Coordinates of C-alpha atoms in Angstrom, one line a residue:
X1 CA 6.1 -8.8 -11.4
X2 CA 6.0 -8.5 -7.8
X3 CA 3.4 -10.7 -5.8
X4 CA 0.0 -8.7 -6.0
X5 CA -3.0 -8.7 -3.8
X6 CA -4.5 -12.4 -4.0
X7 CA -8.1 -12.7 -4.6
X8 CA -10.0 -15.4 -6.2
X9 CA -7.3 -17.1 -8.4
X10 CA -3.7 -16.7 -6.8
X11 CA -1.6 -14.5 -8.9
X12 CA 2.0 -14.0 -8.6
X13 CA 5.1 -14.0 -10.9
X14 CA 7.6 -16.8 -10.1
X15 CA 10.2 -18.5 -12.7
X16 CA 9.5 -21.3 -14.3
X17 CA 11.8 -24.0 -15.7
X18 CA 11.9 -24.3 -19.5
X19 CA 15.2 -22.9 -20.0
X20 CA 14.0 -20.9 -17.2
X21 CA 11.7 -18.1 -18.0
X22 CA 9.9 -15.7 -16.1
X23 CA 6.2 -16.2 -16.4
X24 CA 2.9 -15.1 -14.9
X25 CA 1.2 -17.8 -12.9
X26 CA -2.6 -18.3 -11.8
X27 CA -3.6 -20.8 -9.5
X28 CA -7.1 -22.0 -10.5
X29 CA -9.4 -24.4 -8.9
X30 CA -8.2 -27.3 -10.7
X31 CA -4.7 -26.4 -12.3
X32 CA -1.9 -23.9 -12.6
X33 CA -2.0 -21.6 -15.6
X34 CA 1.0 -19.7 -16.8
X35 CA 1.2 -16.9 -19.0
X36 CA 4.1 -15.1 -21.0
X37 CA 3.1 -11.7 -19.6
X38 CA 0.6 -10.4 -16.8
X39 CA -1.4 -8.7 -19.3
X40 CA -2.0 -11.7 -21.7
X41 CA -5.6 -12.9 -21.9
X42 CA -4.9 -16.3 -22.7
X43 CA -2.5 -18.7 -20.9
X44 CA 0.5 -20.4 -22.7
X45 CA -0.4 -23.7 -21.0
X46 CA -2.0 -25.3 -18.0
X47 CA -0.6 -27.9 -15.3
X48 CA -3.9 -30.0 -14.3
X49 CA -3.5 -30.8 -10.4
X50 CA -5.7 -33.7 -10.3
X51 CA -3.4 -36.6 -9.3
X52 CA -0.5 -34.3 -9.0
X53 CA 2.3 -34.4 -6.3
X54 CA 4.1 -31.3 -5.1
X55 CA 7.6 -31.6 -3.8
X56 CA 9.2 -28.7 -1.7
X57 CA 12.2 -28.1 -1.5
X58 CA 13.3 -29.4 -4.9
X59 CA 17.0 -30.5 -4.6
X60 CA 17.1 -31.4 -8.3
X61 CA 19.3 -28.4 -9.0
X62 CA 22.2 -27.9 -7.0
X63 CA 23.0 -23.9 -7.3
X64 CA 19.3 -23.3 -7.7
X65 CA 17.4 -22.5 -4.5
X66 CA 13.6 -21.7 -3.8
X67 CA 12.7 -24.5 -6.1
X68 CA 9.7 -26.8 -6.0
X69 CA 8.4 -29.2 -8.4
X70 CA 4.9 -30.3 -9.4
X71 CA 4.6 -33.8 -11.0
X72 CA 1.4 -34.5 -13.0
X73 CA -0.5 -37.7 -12.8
X74 CA 1.1 -38.4 -16.2
X75 CA 4.6 -38.1 -14.5
X76 CA 5.5 -34.9 -16.2
X77 CA 7.6 -32.6 -13.9
X78 CA 7.3 -28.9 -13.8
X79 CA 9.9 -26.9 -11.9
X80 CA 9.0 -23.5 -10.2
X81 CA 11.4 -20.9 -8.5
X82 CA 10.1 -18.2 -6.1
X83 CA 11.8 -15.1 -5.1
X84 CA 12.0 -15.8 -1.3
X85 CA 11.4 -18.5 1.1
X86 CA 8.0 -17.1 2.1
X87 CA 6.8 -16.7 -1.4
X88 CA 7.6 -20.6 -2.2
X89 CA 5.8 -21.8 1.3
X90 CA 2.6 -19.5 0.4
X91 CA 2.5 -21.1 -3.4
X92 CA 3.3 -24.7 -2.0
X93 CA 0.6 -24.4 0.6
X94 CA -2.3 -23.4 -1.7
X95 CA -1.4 -25.8 -4.1
X96 CA -1.4 -28.5 -1.9
X97 CA -4.9 -27.3 -0.8
X98 CA -6.0 -27.4 -4.3
X99 CA -4.6 -30.9 -4.8
X100 CA -6.4 -32.1 -1.7
X101 CA -9.5 -30.6 -2.7
X102 CA -9.6 -32.2 -6.0
X103 CA -9.0 -35.7 -4.4
X104 CA -11.9 -35.1 -2.0
X105 CA -14.1 -34.2 -4.9
X106 CA -14.5 -30.6 -3.6
X107 CA -14.1 -27.5 -5.5
X108 CA -10.9 -25.4 -4.3
X109 CA -11.5 -21.9 -3.1
X110 CA -10.2 -19.6 -0.5
X111 CA -12.5 -19.4 2.7
X112 CA -14.8 -16.6 2.8
X113 CA -13.4 -14.1 5.2
X114 CA -16.7 -12.4 6.0
X115 CA -18.4 -15.7 6.9
X116 CA -15.6 -17.1 8.9
X117 CA -14.8 -14.0 11.0
X118 CA -18.2 -12.3 10.6
X119 CA -16.5 -9.3 9.0
X120 CA -19.1 -6.5 8.6
X121 CA -20.4 -5.8 4.9
X122 CA -19.4 -2.1 5.1
X123 CA -15.6 -2.8 5.6
X124 CA -13.7 -2.7 2.5
X125 CA -10.5 -4.4 2.7
X126 CA -8.9 -3.2 -0.5
X127 CA -9.3 0.4 0.9
X128 CA -8.1 -0.3 4.3
X129 CA -4.8 -1.9 2.7
X130 CA -4.3 1.4 0.7
X131 CA -4.6 3.2 3.7
X132 CA -1.9 1.1 5.6
X133 CA 0.4 1.2 2.7
X134 CA 0.3 4.9 2.6
X135 CA 3.9 6.2 2.8
X136 CA 3.3 9.3 5.1
X137 CA 0.3 8.1 7.3
X138 CA 0.4 4.1 7.1
X139 CA 2.1 1.3 8.8
X140 CA 5.8 1.7 8.5
X141 CA 8.0 -1.0 7.0
X142 CA 11.1 -1.7 9.4
X143 CA 14.2 -3.8 9.0
X144 CA 13.7 -6.3 11.9
X145 CA 16.3 -9.0 13.4
X146 CA 15.0 -12.1 14.8
X147 CA 16.6 -15.4 15.4
X148 CA 20.0 -14.6 13.7
X149 CA 18.0 -13.5 10.5
X150 CA 17.0 -10.1 9.1
X151 CA 13.8 -9.2 7.9
X152 CA 13.4 -6.5 5.5
X153 CA 10.3 -4.2 4.9
X154 CA 8.0 -5.8 7.5
X155 CA 6.2 -5.1 10.6
X156 CA 4.9 -6.6 14.0
X157 CA 1.4 -7.9 14.6
X158 CA 1.1 -5.0 17.5
X159 CA 2.0 -2.4 15.2
X160 CA -1.1 -3.5 13.0
X161 CA -3.3 -3.7 15.7
X162 CA -2.4 -0.2 17.3
X163 CA -2.5 1.4 13.9
X164 CA -5.9 0.2 13.2
X165 CA -6.8 1.6 16.4
X166 CA -5.2 4.8 16.2
X167 CA -6.8 5.7 12.8
X168 CA -10.4 4.9 14.4
X169 CA -10.6 1.6 12.0
X170 CA -11.4 -0.5 15.0
X171 CA -12.7 0.3 18.4
X172 CA -10.7 -1.8 20.6
X173 CA -8.0 -4.7 20.2
X174 CA -10.5 -7.6 19.4
X175 CA -12.2 -5.6 16.4
X176 CA -8.6 -4.8 15.2
X177 CA -7.7 -8.1 15.4
X178 CA -10.6 -9.2 13.3
X179 CA -9.9 -6.7 10.6
X180 CA -6.1 -7.9 10.7
X181 CA -7.3 -11.6 10.3
X182 CA -9.3 -10.5 7.5
X183 CA -6.5 -8.8 5.7
X184 CA -4.3 -12.0 6.3
X185 CA -7.0 -14.3 5.1
X186 CA -7.3 -12.5 1.8
X187 CA -3.8 -12.3 1.1
X188 CA -3.1 -8.4 1.9
X189 CA -0.8 -9.4 4.4
X190 CA 1.8 -12.5 4.5
X191 CA 3.2 -13.9 7.6
X192 CA 7.2 -13.6 8.1
X193 CA 9.1 -15.5 10.7
X194 CA 8.1 -19.0 12.2
X195 CA 5.7 -17.7 14.9
X196 CA 3.5 -15.7 12.4
X197 CA 3.5 -18.7 10.2
X198 CA 2.7 -20.9 12.9
X199 CA -0.4 -18.8 13.6
X200 CA -1.5 -18.7 10.0
X201 CA -1.5 -22.3 9.6
X202 CA -2.8 -23.5 12.8
X203 CA -6.3 -25.0 12.7
X204 CA -9.0 -24.4 10.1
X205 CA -8.9 -20.7 10.6
X206 CA -5.9 -18.3 9.8
X207 CA -5.1 -16.4 13.1
X208 CA -3.4 -13.1 13.1
X209 CA -1.1 -12.6 16.1
X210 CA -1.1 -9.4 18.2
X211 CA 2.4 -9.9 19.5
X212 CA 5.7 -8.1 19.3
X213 CA 7.4 -11.1 17.9
X214 CA 5.0 -12.0 15.3
X215 CA 6.2 -10.3 11.8
X216 CA 4.2 -9.5 8.8
X217 CA 4.7 -7.8 5.6
X218 CA 2.6 -6.4 2.6
X219 CA 1.9 -8.8 -0.3
X220 CA 3.2 -6.6 -2.9
X221 CA 5.9 -5.1 -0.9
X222 CA 9.7 -5.3 -1.3
X223 CA 10.1 -7.8 1.4
X224 CA 12.9 -10.1 1.9
X225 CA 14.5 -12.3 4.4
X226 CA 18.5 -12.8 4.9
X227 CA 20.4 -15.0 7.2
X228 CA 22.6 -13.2 9.8
X229 CA 24.9 -13.7 12.3
X230 CA 26.3 -11.0 14.7
X231 CA 29.6 -12.9 14.8
X232 CA 30.4 -12.6 11.2
X233 CA 32.3 -9.6 9.9
X234 CA 30.7 -9.2 6.5
X235 CA 32.0 -6.4 4.2
X236 CA 29.1 -5.2 2.1
X237 CA 30.1 -3.4 -1.3
X238 CA 29.2 0.2 -0.7
X239 CA 26.4 0.4 -3.4
X240 CA 24.7 -2.5 -1.7
X241 CA 24.4 -1.0 2.1
X242 CA 21.1 1.0 1.1
X243 CA 17.7 -0.3 2.5
X244 CA 15.8 -2.0 -0.1
X245 CA 12.9 0.3 -1.4
X246 CA 11.3 -1.7 -4.2
X247 CA 12.1 -4.9 -6.1
X248 CA 10.4 -6.8 -9.0
X249 CA 10.7 -7.7 -12.5
X250 CA 10.6 -5.3 -15.6
X251 CA 11.7 -5.6 -19.4
X252 CA 14.8 -3.7 -19.9
X253 CA 16.0 -2.7 -23.5
X254 CA 19.6 -3.5 -24.0
X255 CA 22.1 -0.8 -25.1
X256 CA 24.0 -2.7 -27.8
X257 CA 21.5 -5.1 -29.4
X258 CA 18.4 -3.0 -28.5
X259 CA 16.4 -6.2 -27.8
X260 CA 14.3 -6.4 -24.6
X261 CA 14.7 -8.9 -21.6
X262 CA 12.9 -9.7 -18.4
X263 CA 15.5 -8.4 -15.5
X264 CA 14.9 -8.4 -11.7
X265 CA 15.4 -5.1 -10.4
X266 CA 16.4 -4.1 -6.8
X267 CA 15.9 -0.3 -5.9
X268 CA 18.0 1.0 -2.7
X269 CA 18.6 4.2 -1.1
X270 CA 21.5 5.9 0.4
X271 CA 23.4 5.3 -1.7
X272 CA 21.0 5.4 -4.5
X273 CA 21.2 2.5 -6.8
X274 CA 19.2 0.2 -8.8
X275 CA 20.8 -3.3 -9.5
X276 CA 19.3 -5.8 -12.2
X277 CA 19.5 -9.4 -12.2
X278 CA 19.0 -12.5 -14.7
X279 CA 15.9 -13.7 -12.7
X280 CA 16.6 -17.3 -13.7
X281 CA 19.9 -17.2 -12.2
X282 CA 21.4 -16.6 -8.5
X283 CA 24.4 -14.9 -9.8
X284 CA 25.8 -11.4 -9.2
X285 CA 23.9 -8.3 -10.7
X286 CA 24.2 -7.8 -14.4
X287 CA 24.6 -4.1 -13.9
X288 CA 23.7 -1.1 -11.7
X289 CA 22.3 2.3 -12.4
X290 CA 23.4 5.1 -10.0
X291 CA 20.4 7.2 -9.6
X292 CA 21.7 10.2 -7.7
X293 CA 20.7 13.1 -9.8
X294 CA 18.9 11.0 -12.4
X295 CA 15.7 11.8 -14.3
X296 CA 12.8 9.3 -14.6
X297 CA 9.9 10.1 -16.9
X298 CA 6.9 8.1 -18.5
X299 CA 7.3 7.6 -22.3
X300 CA 5.1 6.8 -25.1
X301 CA 7.7 5.8 -27.7
X302 CA 11.3 4.1 -27.6
X303 CA 13.4 3.6 -30.6
X304 CA 13.1 -0.2 -31.7
X305 CA 10.5 -1.0 -29.3
X306 CA 7.9 -1.7 -32.0
X307 CA 9.9 -4.2 -33.6
X308 CA 10.2 -6.3 -30.6
X309 CA 6.3 -6.0 -29.9
X310 CA 6.9 -3.7 -27.0
X311 CA 4.4 -1.1 -26.5
X312 CA 2.7 0.9 -23.4
X313 CA 3.9 1.2 -19.8
X314 CA 7.3 2.4 -20.8
X315 CA 9.5 4.7 -18.9
X316 CA 13.2 6.2 -19.0
X317 CA 16.0 6.9 -16.7
X318 CA 18.5 9.5 -17.5
X319 CA 21.4 9.3 -15.3
X320 CA 23.8 12.2 -14.3
X321 CA 26.2 10.8 -16.9
X322 CA 23.4 11.1 -19.7
X323 CA 23.0 7.5 -19.8
X324 CA 19.6 6.3 -21.0
X325 CA 17.8 3.3 -19.7
X326 CA 14.2 2.5 -21.4
X327 CA 12.1 0.0 -19.2
X328 CA 8.7 -1.4 -19.3
X329 CA 6.2 -2.3 -16.5
X330 CA 3.6 -4.7 -16.5
X331 CA 0.7 -2.1 -16.0
X332 CA 0.1 1.3 -15.8
X333 CA 0.0 1.6 -12.1
X334 CA 3.1 -0.4 -11.6
X335 CA 4.9 2.3 -13.9
X336 CA 3.8 5.0 -11.8
X337 CA 4.7 3.1 -8.5
X338 CA 8.3 2.7 -10.1
X339 CA 8.5 6.2 -11.3
X340 CA 7.7 7.6 -8.0
X341 CA 10.1 5.1 -6.1
X342 CA 12.8 6.0 -8.5
X343 CA 12.2 9.8 -8.2
X344 CA 12.2 9.6 -4.5
X345 CA 15.5 7.8 -4.2
X346 CA 17.3 10.0 -6.8
X347 CA 16.6 13.2 -4.8
X348 CA 17.5 11.8 -1.1
X349 CA 19.9 9.1 -1.7
X350 CA 23.7 9.9 -2.1

């Protein structure tokens, strides 16, 4: 359940405290709705934002990080945990906006990018975003170091502007900056690092910065930030040395009981490993899948899946040791993305 392109209602997947279960969350104009699964049509519940207070960061849980709290008008506390700092800040920022709009008697909605920056009607930001994410001809995602931190799967503001010009999507830098600002306003691009965040939060209009030190990332990428010091001599376990190619939540079938549970997966290349975690805890991985020489395919049937009401978007990984792993993605498109990424890693990674 990686963050998706955000339009209208703001959709992402974060972890909610009620014995800490992974849920799908939608921010509407007057509340926060949460669903058991992304594909569910009806929410399991709704947190009203009228008179609510949001606290971030929330320190109520000693070992649990990236938590924020919403306290309703009736003094009911709701705790959420994001997957990284940028995601938490993004949600907190928009929830605060929604609360302020309700208090002022206004309807909460994202600003119209086309009206605010005069974006031409002929411009299709969704298509442009798809082109930017193309693995061969799009904007390259990099690992960049800044202020003793490492930003994975990101790129600079200058890179975006120059890509737009080189692909003839814009005639000059001002036009390219207008398009980049539109992508940022609509949630296709997200700010990473202090400089880009300051630009995104300054004034009434979100500003995209055409600078080498302004970092951004794709909304549904495998972006994450880690603290770093060049003075530290950190030994990393060999299987964790690879670059993160993709990460997100999938349903996984257990090998013993054959039950299905939500697990957070992180896919790395060189060496080719896929680690899976309990998304409600900050512990070591529960296990790993060595992908070198493995086979991954979409499947329509998994033994015992029906018993647990698991159907659709299934795929199977068979390792070189002939160990079978059955997984389920939230959507058909997400399944395709995982299969494509795993296939690439299994062929190229050692």
